[in-house]
Amino acid sequence: MARDPVCGMEIKSPSDFYSEYAGEKIEFCSSDCKSKFDKNPENYLESKAEKPETTYRKSADGVERLQIPIVGMHCASCTLTIEKEIEKLPGIKRAVVNYSTENAYVEFLPDKVNVDEILKAIKKAGYKSGQATLRLGIRKMHCSSCISKIEEELQKTPGVLSASVDLATESATIVYLPSMVQTPEIKRIIEGLGYPIVETSTPAAAIGKPTEEPEDENQKAREREYKTLVRKFIFAAILSVPFIIFSYPALFGLPASMQKGSDLLRIIWISMSVLSLPIMFWSGSHFYTGALAAMKSRSANMHTLIATGITAAWLYSTIAAIFPEIFPTEALADVFFDVVAVVVALVNLGMALEIRAKGKSSEAIKKLIGLQPKTARVIRNGKEMDIPVEEVVLDDIILVRPGEKIPVDGIIVEGSSSVDESMITGESIPVEKYKDDEVIGATINKTGSFKFKATKVGKDTALAQIIEMVQQAQSSKAPIQRIVDKVSSYFVPTVIILAILSFIVWYDFGPSPNLIYALVVFVTVLIIACPCALGLATPISLMVGVGKGAENGILIRSGEALEGACKLDTIVLDKTGTITEGKPSLTDVVTTNGFQSDEVLKYAASVEKASEHPLGESIIRGAEERSVKLEDPKDFNAVPGYGVEATVNGKRIILGNEKMMKKHNIDLGDLVEISQKMADDGKTPMFVAVDNKAAGIVAVADTVKPDSLDAIRHLKKMGLEVVMITGDNKRTAEAIAKQVGVDRVFSEVLPEDKAFNVQKLQQEGKRVAMVGDGINDAPALAQANIGLAIGSGTDVAIEASDITLIKGSLKGVALAIELSKATMRNIKQNLFGAFFYNGLGIPIAAGLLYPFLGTLLSPLIAGAAMAFSSVTVVTNANRLRRFKPSL
Amino acid sequence: MTVDQILVTILGLLLSASVAWYFWLSKGKATRIQTADGVQEALITVKGGYSPDIIVVKAGKPLRLNFIREETAACSEQVIFPDFKKQATLTPFKKIPVEFTPDKPGEFEFQCAMGMLRGKLIVEP
C-alpha cells in the first residue's frame, strides 16, 4: 500500500500514476492528483511530513521540531523545571512539556543548538529522556578507521544520540530516540557502509521502571538465599542431635563415664563448644551481621534478639565446660549448646519456609509483569516488520494474527476477531471485536486476524498502568498498620529490657540454682519474641489481597481504600453506564395494520442506514442481532426534530415522532397510547409508517446491564443500602429502580449536584461508596468515602477513584467489597495472632507459669515457636489466594 | 540480698537504661544530600539497616536514592516509601534507584516490607 500525498488516499502500489521526486517514487490515485503534484511538489511533501507519527521534522524557515519522551516526571510542576532548563539554551524557539503524555516538544534552530544539548538540559533538570539502547554485532571491520566511519555516519543520523563501536567485540552500542529513528534504519546505515550485521540482541530500552527489569534476577537471588538457608539448617540440625543427647546425659541414660562431672563429658562439652562456632558463625552468620548492621543504625531487629540469645547461651556454656570449678555448685556448671544449635537450625528453617511462602504471595504481580508482550508486528511504509514492543510508537499500524498477543493498546482499523481479555478484566468469556473497537495490550487474539492503530504505548498502556497501580497499592499502608508501626519500633529494645529484668528477678528471687534459671529465662525471652510476625502481618495480606483483586479486574489503589471498603453502609450507583449499558439499544417492536415485526424493523433499520443518529445505530444493531436483512435506502431525507424518511424496496418509509406522523397525516390509532406508556418506562419510541400507513413502533432505551439485578440483590444481602442517582425524571428513574430492585432514588439530579447528594447521605451519618464512570462523576467519587470507578476499555488509571473496576459489571462492586472484607479479616487474624503470640509467649518465657506449674519454657520450644510464627502469618495470608467471589 | 545480687541488679538496670537510651533517646547522624545536575542523589547501603538512615533533602527537587543491598537476607528485599507510594525490589549487590520528587516538607519514613529496617527522609522546605 502507498499513500497519495495529494488526496491522502491509501492506494495500491505500484500505481499507474507516479512521479519521480528527489530520487523517490511517488504514487497517486489518479492523473488528476499527479498533475496537481507535479505543479507544486513541495506543497504536498510538506504535508506528508505532517503525519502525526512524524516526530522530527524541519520546516521551511529552518526551525527543527523535536519530540522527546521524558521519563520520571512525577508532578505537573516538573514540566516547568524542564521547560525552563531547555529555554536557557540558545536557539530555542519554543519548549513545551506535556505532563500527561510525558513528552517534550521543542522547536529549535539547528545551527545554534543541537539535540544533544537539549537532552543534556533535560538531564540537568533532573529527568531522563526516553532513549533506547541497541547493541549490534558488526562483522568485517578491519581497522580503527572503520570504527570512526561507522560512528560518524551514525551520529549524523537524526535521532541517534551516541554510537560507539568496539573493534574487539565487533559490536556497536547505539543510544537513540525510538520516536525519531528505528532499528532497521540504523541497521541499514551500517550495512550501507559495507559492514554486515550478524545478530541483533534485543535492545534494552532505557524506558521503564527499574523495579521490573531485574525481576528474574530477584527470583534467582531468592532461590539462592533459600538454598543457603536450607544448607545452614541441615548443618545445624545434624549437630543438634548429639548436642541434645550430651547436654542431658542423665535424661538419655548415658553410661556413668559420660555423666555429669566425668572427664569424658567435659571433653565432649569442650568439643561441642568448638563445634558450636561454625553453627554460630556460618549457619547463624546472618544473625550477627544483621544485628551489627542494625546496631550501627541504632535499630534492633529479630537478628539482634537471636544473636544476643545464642551468644549468651554459648558464653555461659563454654565457661561452664572449661572452668566448671569457678561455679560454687556443680549444678551451675551446666551447658546449653543444644540451645545454640537448635535455635539456629529452626530459625533458618523458618526463614527458608517463609521465602517459599512469600514467593507465592507476590505471584499476582509477577503474573501481570509476565504478561507484557515482547514484540509487535507493525506495518511501516507498507512493509511488515517485527520490532521490540518498546519501539512501537503512537499511530503505528499493528498486525495481529490468531493466537498472538496484542502488543499495545489501540483501536481496530481492519478486520475482526474474538479476544480473550481475561488476564486484564477477569472476564473469562472472549469478547467479539470489530472495526473501531478498542483492544487492550497483553490480551490474546483468538480467532481472526486484524490490524489496529496503536493509541497507547509504553508506560501508558492499560497493563503498564495496572502494574503501576498494583505496585503502588502494595506499597501503601493500611491505616491499621500505623498502630503496628508504633509497636514495632519499640518492640525489640523492649524485649531486650524485659529479658534483662527477668534475669534480675530470677537471679534475686528465683530458686536455686538461680543463675541457671536466670540465664534460661533471659535466653528464652529473647528467642520467643517474634517481631517478624508483627511486621509481616499487614503488608503480606495486603499484597495478596490487592494482587487477588487485580486478577479479578479490580484495582484497589491503596491500603486505605481497602480498609475503607469494609466499613461501608451505603452504595450510591450512578444510573447511566453503571446500572445500565450507557448506550441505547433496541427494546421493543410493536406492529399494527397487519405488518410483521421483522418487516417493520427491516424498514426502520434500512432507513437509518443513511442517518448518523446514535439512536439509528442502535436500531440497526438491533436488526442485525435479530438477523434481519437490510436494504439500501434511496432518497433519504432527515427532518431535524421530527424524523427521517427514505425509499426502501420501492416503498416510502417514514420514521419519526408523533409530530412527524402528523405532518404526513398518518393515522396512528392506538399506537399513541402504547408509545406514551413506553415513554413512561424511560424508552424512546419511534413510529414507522410504510407508504403513508402506520406500521408500528420501534423503541430504543438505555438497557439495564444483564447482571445489574443480581449484583444489586447481592449488595443488599450484604447489608448495604443501595441508592440510585440519575439526571432522569422521577418516573423513568423509578421504573429502572424497580426493575433492578433499588429502594431509594435520587432523580433529576444535575451532574454537578451528584457530589452534594453524596454529602447529604454522609450527613445522615453513613459511610458512602459512590459508583460511577469516573469522568462525569469525578467530584462525587472524590466526595464519597470510597469512590469506585467503572472503567471502560483501556482507561484504568482514574484519578478520582479509590477502586477501579476494569470490567464494566456491577458485580465487581460486590466483589471488591467482599475481597476487601476478606483481606481485612485476614489482616486482623494475622495481627491478633502476632500480638497474642508475643503477648502470651513473652510472659510465659519469663517464667510467669513457674509458680503454678513449677517448670520453665524450654528455649528449644521457644525457638520452634518463633520460627513458625512468621511462617504461619505468611501461610494465613496465602489462604487469601483461594478467595472465590460468591457471585 | 547478697552482694552479688545487688551487683547483678544494679548492672542489669544500668544495662536496661543504656538499651533504652541507645535505641530510643540517642539521635543518629543525619546525612544531607548533595545536589548535582538538578537531581538530589544519594547512595544508601542496605545491610541489616540503611546506611545512611537519616537523609535530609530539599523539597520540590527530584530525588534519586540509589540503594545497594549488600546482603541476601530476604528481609531487606524491598524498600518502601509509603508516603510517596514508591517501592523497589532490591536485587542483591546491584544499584537500584528509587526516584521521586518530594514536594511537601516534613519527615517521612522508609522501611523494608516488614518494617524492621527503617530510615527517615527529612524534607526541608
GROMACS .gro file of C-alpha atoms in nm, chain A residues 200-518:
model
  319
  200THR     CA    1   2.080  -0.842   1.700
  201SER     CA    2   2.041  -0.874   2.067
  202THR     CA    3   1.716  -0.729   2.189
  203PRO     CA    4   1.761  -0.367   2.262
  204ALA     CA    5   1.735  -0.288   2.628
  205ALA     CA    6   1.505   0.007   2.648
  206ALA     CA    7   1.606   0.269   2.893
  207ILE     CA    8   1.238   0.339   2.941
  208GLY     CA    9   1.051   0.152   3.205
  209LYS     CA   10   1.085   0.113   3.574
  210PRO     CA   11   1.399  -0.025   3.724
  211THR     CA   12   1.199  -0.245   3.958
  212GLU     CA   13   1.056  -0.455   3.679
  213GLU     CA   14   1.362  -0.539   3.487
  214PRO     CA   15   1.562  -0.741   3.741
  215GLU     CA   16   1.259  -0.945   3.842
  216ASP     CA   17   1.417  -1.267   3.723
  217GLU     CA   18   1.737  -1.186   3.898
  218ASN     CA   19   1.546  -1.130   4.218
  219GLN     CA   20   1.383  -1.466   4.175
  220LYS     CA   21   1.724  -1.621   4.136
  221ALA     CA   22   1.859  -1.437   4.437
  222ARG     CA   23   1.562  -1.557   4.639
  223GLU     CA   24   1.622  -1.912   4.522
  224ARG     CA   25   1.989  -1.890   4.619
  225GLU     CA   26   1.902  -1.750   4.959
  226TYR     CA   27   1.654  -2.034   5.008
  227LYS     CA   28   1.914  -2.295   4.925
  228THR     CA   29   2.173  -2.133   5.150
  229LEU     CA   30   1.926  -2.127   5.438
  230VAL     CA   31   1.840  -2.492   5.384
  231ARG     CA   32   2.209  -2.587   5.387
  232LYS     CA   33   2.262  -2.382   5.702
  233PHE     CA   34   1.961  -2.551   5.855
  234ILE     CA   35   2.081  -2.901   5.769
  235PHE     CA   36   2.427  -2.838   5.915
  236ALA     CA   37   2.287  -2.702   6.242
  237ALA     CA   38   2.017  -2.970   6.256
  238ILE     CA   39   2.266  -3.258   6.220
  239LEU     CA   40   2.479  -3.122   6.502
  240SER     CA   41   2.169  -3.061   6.714
  241VAL     CA   42   2.114  -3.434   6.768
  242PRO     CA   43   2.439  -3.515   6.954
  243PHE     CA   44   2.426  -3.174   7.120
  244ILE     CA   45   2.088  -3.252   7.273
  245ILE     CA   46   2.195  -3.602   7.383
  246PHE     CA   47   2.513  -3.489   7.553
  247SER     CA   48   2.351  -3.186   7.713
  248TYR     CA   49   2.116  -3.413   7.909
  249PRO     CA   50   2.328  -3.719   7.989
  250ALA     CA   51   2.103  -3.830   8.271
  251LEU     CA   52   1.787  -3.797   8.067
  252PHE     CA   53   1.922  -4.011   7.785
  253GLY     CA   54   2.064  -4.272   8.024
  254LEU     CA   55   2.421  -4.244   7.905
  255PRO     CA   56   2.683  -4.468   8.073
  256ALA     CA   57   2.830  -4.345   8.401
  257SER     CA   58   3.156  -4.245   8.231
  258MET     CA   59   2.965  -3.985   8.041
  259GLN     CA   60   2.759  -3.847   8.326
  260LYS     CA   61   2.796  -3.502   8.472
  261GLY     CA   62   3.126  -3.442   8.641
  262SER     CA   63   3.310  -3.705   8.435
  263ASP     CA   64   3.618  -3.605   8.243
  264LEU     CA   65   3.489  -3.761   7.925
  265LEU     CA   66   3.174  -3.549   7.929
  266ARG     CA   67   3.382  -3.241   7.997
  267ILE     CA   68   3.591  -3.315   7.688
  268ILE     CA   69   3.274  -3.373   7.487
  269TRP     CA   70   3.137  -3.043   7.611
  270ILE     CA   71   3.452  -2.856   7.519
  271SER     CA   72   3.440  -3.004   7.170
  272MET     CA   73   3.073  -2.906   7.149
  273SER     CA   74   3.176  -2.552   7.235
  274VAL     CA   75   3.419  -2.556   6.944
  275LEU     CA   76   3.166  -2.718   6.711
  276SER     CA   77   2.919  -2.450   6.805
  277LEU     CA   78   3.139  -2.190   6.640
  278PRO     CA   79   3.063  -2.293   6.279
  279ILE     CA   80   2.697  -2.315   6.376
  280MET     CA   81   2.707  -1.961   6.508
  281PHE     CA   82   2.934  -1.804   6.253
  282TRP     CA   83   2.833  -1.994   5.943
  283SER     CA   84   2.482  -2.127   5.992
  284GLY     CA   85   2.395  -1.826   6.200
  285SER     CA   86   2.623  -1.571   6.040
  286HIS     CA   87   2.333  -1.363   5.915
  287PHE     CA   88   2.212  -1.311   6.271
  288TYR     CA   89   2.539  -1.147   6.363
  289THR     CA   90   2.586  -0.939   6.051
  290GLY     CA   91   2.223  -0.833   6.067
  291ALA     CA   92   2.243  -0.746   6.435
  292LEU     CA   93   2.565  -0.550   6.397
  293ALA     CA   94   2.443  -0.354   6.098
  294ALA     CA   95   2.120  -0.275   6.277
  295MET     CA   96   2.311  -0.167   6.587
  296LYS     CA   97   2.504   0.082   6.378
  297SER     CA   98   2.185   0.247   6.263
  298ARG     CA   99   2.051   0.241   6.617
  299SER     CA  100   1.784  -0.008   6.541
  300ALA     CA  101   1.728  -0.359   6.654
  301ASN     CA  102   1.551  -0.648   6.490
  302MET     CA  103   1.496  -1.019   6.505
  303HIS     CA  104   1.863  -1.075   6.436
  304THR     CA  105   1.958  -0.872   6.741
  305LEU     CA  106   1.740  -1.093   6.959
  306ILE     CA  107   1.863  -1.425   6.821
  307ALA     CA  108   2.228  -1.317   6.818
  308THR     CA  109   2.213  -1.194   7.178
  309GLY     CA  110   2.029  -1.507   7.290
  310ILE     CA  111   2.261  -1.763   7.137
  311THR     CA  112   2.573  -1.567   7.231
  312ALA     CA  113   2.466  -1.559   7.595
  313ALA     CA  114   2.391  -1.931   7.590
  314TRP     CA  115   2.724  -2.013   7.425
  315LEU     CA  116   2.934  -1.792   7.653
  316TYR     CA  117   2.783  -1.937   7.967
  317SER     CA  118   2.811  -2.294   7.843
  318THR     CA  119   3.170  -2.253   7.731
  319ILE     CA  120   3.274  -2.110   8.066
  320ALA     CA  121   3.089  -2.393   8.239
  321ALA     CA  122   3.261  -2.654   8.020
  322ILE     CA  123   3.613  -2.516   8.050
  323PHE     CA  124   3.614  -2.375   8.404
  324PRO     CA  125   3.350  -2.573   8.596
  325GLU     CA  126   3.546  -2.507   8.917
  326ILE     CA  127   3.464  -2.137   8.924
  327PHE     CA  128   3.097  -2.216   8.986
  328PRO     CA  129   3.006  -2.251   9.354
  329THR     CA  130   2.788  -2.558   9.294
  330GLU     CA  131   2.815  -2.835   9.041
  331ALA     CA  132   2.458  -2.781   8.925
  332LEU     CA  133   2.550  -2.437   8.798
  333ALA     CA  134   2.816  -2.571   8.564
  334ASP     CA  135   2.561  -2.672   8.302
  335VAL     CA  136   2.575  -2.625   7.925
  336PHE     CA  137   2.323  -2.502   7.665
  337PHE     CA  138   2.499  -2.583   7.339
  338ASP     CA  139   2.184  -2.760   7.232
  339VAL     CA  140   2.002  -2.426   7.251
  340VAL     CA  141   2.255  -2.268   7.016
  341ALA     CA  142   2.227  -2.545   6.758
  342VAL     CA  143   1.851  -2.600   6.774
  343VAL     CA  144   1.759  -2.231   6.768
  344VAL     CA  145   1.987  -2.160   6.472
  345ALA     CA  146   1.853  -2.466   6.288
  346LEU     CA  147   1.487  -2.389   6.348
  347VAL     CA  148   1.504  -2.017   6.274
  348ASN     CA  149   1.686  -2.091   5.948
  349LEU     CA  150   1.422  -2.344   5.856
  350GLY     CA  151   1.150  -2.095   5.938
  351MET     CA  152   1.314  -1.829   5.724
  352ALA     CA  153   1.352  -2.070   5.434
  353LEU     CA  154   0.986  -2.167   5.451
  354GLU     CA  155   0.895  -1.801   5.471
  355ILE     CA  156   1.081  -1.725   5.147
  356ARG     CA  157   0.888  -2.004   4.975
  357ALA     CA  158   0.556  -1.883   5.108
  358LYS     CA  159   0.630  -1.521   5.025
  359GLY     CA  160   0.712  -1.615   4.667
  360LYS     CA  161   0.351  -1.731   4.637
  361SER     CA  162   0.219  -1.412   4.791
  362SER     CA  163   0.366  -1.196   4.517
  363GLU     CA  164   0.263  -1.426   4.235
  364ALA     CA  165  -0.016  -1.198   4.116
  365ILE     CA  166   0.212  -0.907   4.031
  366LYS     CA  167   0.465  -1.142   3.877
  367LYS     CA  168   0.192  -1.279   3.654
  368LEU     CA  169   0.100  -0.926   3.547
  369ILE     CA  170   0.459  -0.837   3.467
  370GLY     CA  171   0.495  -1.161   3.276
  371LEU     CA  172   0.200  -1.066   3.057
  372GLN     CA  173   0.395  -0.789   2.890
  373PRO     CA  174   0.439  -0.871   2.523
  374LYS     CA  175   0.788  -0.864   2.378
  375THR     CA  176   0.746  -0.789   2.009
  376ALA     CA  177   0.498  -0.631   1.773
  377ARG     CA  178   0.444  -0.677   1.402
  378VAL     CA  179   0.400  -0.326   1.269
  379ILE     CA  180   0.331  -0.210   0.920
  380ARG     CA  181   0.553   0.081   0.830
  381ASN     CA  182   0.589   0.219   0.480
  382GLY     CA  183   0.380  -0.069   0.356
  383LYS     CA  184   0.617  -0.327   0.498
  384GLU     CA  185   0.557  -0.570   0.781
  385MET     CA  186   0.831  -0.585   1.038
  386ASP     CA  187   0.878  -0.736   1.380
  387ILE     CA  188   1.007  -0.484   1.628
  388PRO     CA  189   1.053  -0.485   2.005
  389VAL     CA  190   0.739  -0.358   2.173
  390GLU     CA  191   0.932  -0.067   2.325
  391GLU     CA  192   0.979   0.076   1.978
  392VAL     CA  193   0.614   0.087   1.886
  393VAL     CA  194   0.511   0.450   1.855
  394LEU     CA  195   0.169   0.609   1.860
  395ASP     CA  196  -0.039   0.557   1.547
  396ASP     CA  197   0.167   0.261   1.430
  397ILE     CA  198  -0.048   0.010   1.246
  398ILE     CA  199   0.000  -0.330   1.404
  399LEU     CA  200  -0.096  -0.666   1.260
  400VAL     CA  201  -0.219  -0.940   1.493
  401ARG     CA  202  -0.270  -1.298   1.383
  402PRO     CA  203  -0.480  -1.565   1.555
  403GLY     CA  204  -0.325  -1.692   1.877
  404GLU     CA  205  -0.099  -1.392   1.911
  405LYS     CA  206  -0.075  -1.149   2.196
  406ILE     CA  207  -0.187  -0.795   2.123
  407PRO     CA  208   0.125  -0.587   2.191
  408VAL     CA  209  -0.013  -0.246   2.291
  409ASP     CA  210  -0.348  -0.070   2.335
  410GLY     CA  211  -0.524   0.051   2.025
  411ILE     CA  212  -0.825   0.069   1.800
  412ILE     CA  213  -0.904  -0.187   1.530
  413VAL     CA  214  -0.885  -0.037   1.183
  414GLU     CA  215  -0.933  -0.350   0.977
  415GLY     CA  216  -1.065  -0.698   1.041
  416SER     CA  217  -1.238  -0.850   1.338
  417SER     CA  218  -1.178  -1.123   1.591
  418SER     CA  219  -1.268  -1.251   1.932
  419VAL     CA  220  -1.023  -1.160   2.203
  420ASP     CA  221  -0.954  -1.326   2.535
  421GLU     CA  222  -0.929  -1.039   2.782
  422SER     CA  223  -0.945  -1.249   3.096
  423MET     CA  224  -0.590  -1.161   3.201
  424ILE     CA  225  -0.683  -0.794   3.225
  425THR     CA  226  -1.054  -0.779   3.302
  426GLY     CA  227  -1.105  -1.113   3.476
  427GLU     CA  228  -1.389  -1.183   3.233
  428SER     CA  229  -1.346  -1.537   3.111
  429ILE     CA  230  -1.569  -1.519   2.803
  430PRO     CA  231  -1.384  -1.390   2.491
  431VAL     CA  232  -1.505  -1.055   2.361
  432GLU     CA  233  -1.600  -1.001   1.998
  433LYS     CA  234  -1.411  -0.711   1.844
  434TYR     CA  235  -1.490  -0.526   1.524
  435LYS     CA  236  -1.357  -0.221   1.345
  436ASP     CA  237  -1.332   0.085   1.573
  437ASP     CA  238  -1.337  -0.130   1.886
  438GLU     CA  239  -1.070  -0.085   2.147
  439VAL     CA  240  -0.819  -0.363   2.205
  440ILE     CA  241  -0.609  -0.393   2.517
  441GLY     CA  242  -0.240  -0.479   2.508
  442ALA     CA  243  -0.139  -0.820   2.653
  443THR     CA  244  -0.477  -0.977   2.572
  444ILE     CA  245  -0.483  -1.275   2.336
  445ASN     CA  246  -0.631  -1.270   1.991
  446LYS     CA  247  -0.828  -1.591   1.946
  447THR     CA  248  -0.978  -1.639   1.602
  448GLY     CA  249  -0.936  -1.378   1.332
  449SER     CA  250  -0.653  -1.153   1.229
  450PHE     CA  251  -0.683  -0.779   1.233
  451LYS     CA  252  -0.489  -0.455   1.208
  452PHE     CA  253  -0.509  -0.193   1.474
  453LYS     CA  254  -0.374   0.153   1.536
  454ALA     CA  255  -0.165   0.198   1.850
  455THR     CA  256  -0.326   0.453   2.079
  456LYS     CA  257  -0.129   0.388   2.396
  457VAL     CA  258   0.226   0.265   2.415
  458GLY     CA  259   0.495   0.219   2.676
  459LYS     CA  260   0.401   0.339   3.019
  460ASP     CA  261   0.054   0.448   2.907
  461THR     CA  262  -0.084   0.105   2.820
  462ALA     CA  263  -0.356  -0.035   3.039
  463LEU     CA  264  -0.128  -0.316   3.154
  464ALA     CA  265   0.159  -0.083   3.247
  465GLN     CA  266  -0.084   0.130   3.443
  466ILE     CA  267  -0.236  -0.170   3.616
  467ILE     CA  268   0.110  -0.291   3.719
  468GLU     CA  269   0.196   0.056   3.842
  469MET     CA  270  -0.128   0.082   4.039
  470VAL     CA  271  -0.094  -0.262   4.194
  471GLN     CA  272   0.263  -0.190   4.295
  472GLN     CA  273   0.160   0.142   4.442
  473ALA     CA  274  -0.122  -0.017   4.635
  474GLN     CA  275   0.103  -0.293   4.761
  475SER     CA  276   0.348  -0.036   4.890
  476SER     CA  277   0.082   0.175   5.058
  477LYS     CA  278  -0.010   0.137   5.420
  478ALA     CA  279  -0.342   0.034   5.559
  479PRO     CA  280  -0.439   0.269   5.844
  480ILE     CA  281  -0.440  -0.029   6.080
  481GLN     CA  282  -0.069  -0.063   6.013
  482ARG     CA  283   0.004   0.263   6.193
  483ILE     CA  284  -0.064   0.105   6.530
  484VAL     CA  285   0.162  -0.183   6.439
  485ASP     CA  286   0.434   0.058   6.329
  486LYS     CA  287   0.425   0.230   6.666
  487VAL     CA  288   0.452  -0.100   6.846
  488SER     CA  289   0.721  -0.249   6.629
  489SER     CA  290   0.957   0.047   6.660
  490TYR     CA  291   0.959  -0.010   7.037
  491PHE     CA  292   0.932  -0.384   7.022
  492VAL     CA  293   1.284  -0.522   7.009
  493PRO     CA  294   1.451  -0.290   7.263
  494THR     CA  295   1.156  -0.353   7.495
  495VAL     CA  296   1.209  -0.727   7.465
  496ILE     CA  297   1.579  -0.687   7.544
  497ILE     CA  298   1.495  -0.481   7.852
  498LEU     CA  299   1.231  -0.735   7.958
  499ALA     CA  300   1.486  -1.013   7.921
  500ILE     CA  301   1.736  -0.827   8.140
  501LEU     CA  302   1.470  -0.751   8.403
  502SER     CA  303   1.358  -1.115   8.407
  503PHE     CA  304   1.720  -1.216   8.457
  504ILE     CA  305   1.747  -0.984   8.759
  505VAL     CA  306   1.421  -1.106   8.912
  506TRP     CA  307   1.516  -1.472   8.873
  507TYR     CA  308   1.866  -1.409   8.999
  508ASP     CA  309   1.749  -1.218   9.302
  509PHE     CA  310   1.436  -1.409   9.395
  510GLY     CA  311   1.444  -1.733   9.197
  511PRO     CA  312   1.503  -2.081   9.339
  512SER     CA  313   1.844  -2.239   9.329
  513PRO     CA  314   2.038  -2.270   9.101
  514ASN     CA  315   1.932  -1.911   9.042
  515LEU     CA  316   2.199  -1.827   8.784
  516ILE     CA  317   2.082  -2.115   8.561
  517TYR     CA  318   1.718  -2.016   8.590
  518ALA     CA  319   1.801  -1.652   8.525
   0.00000   0.00000   0.00000
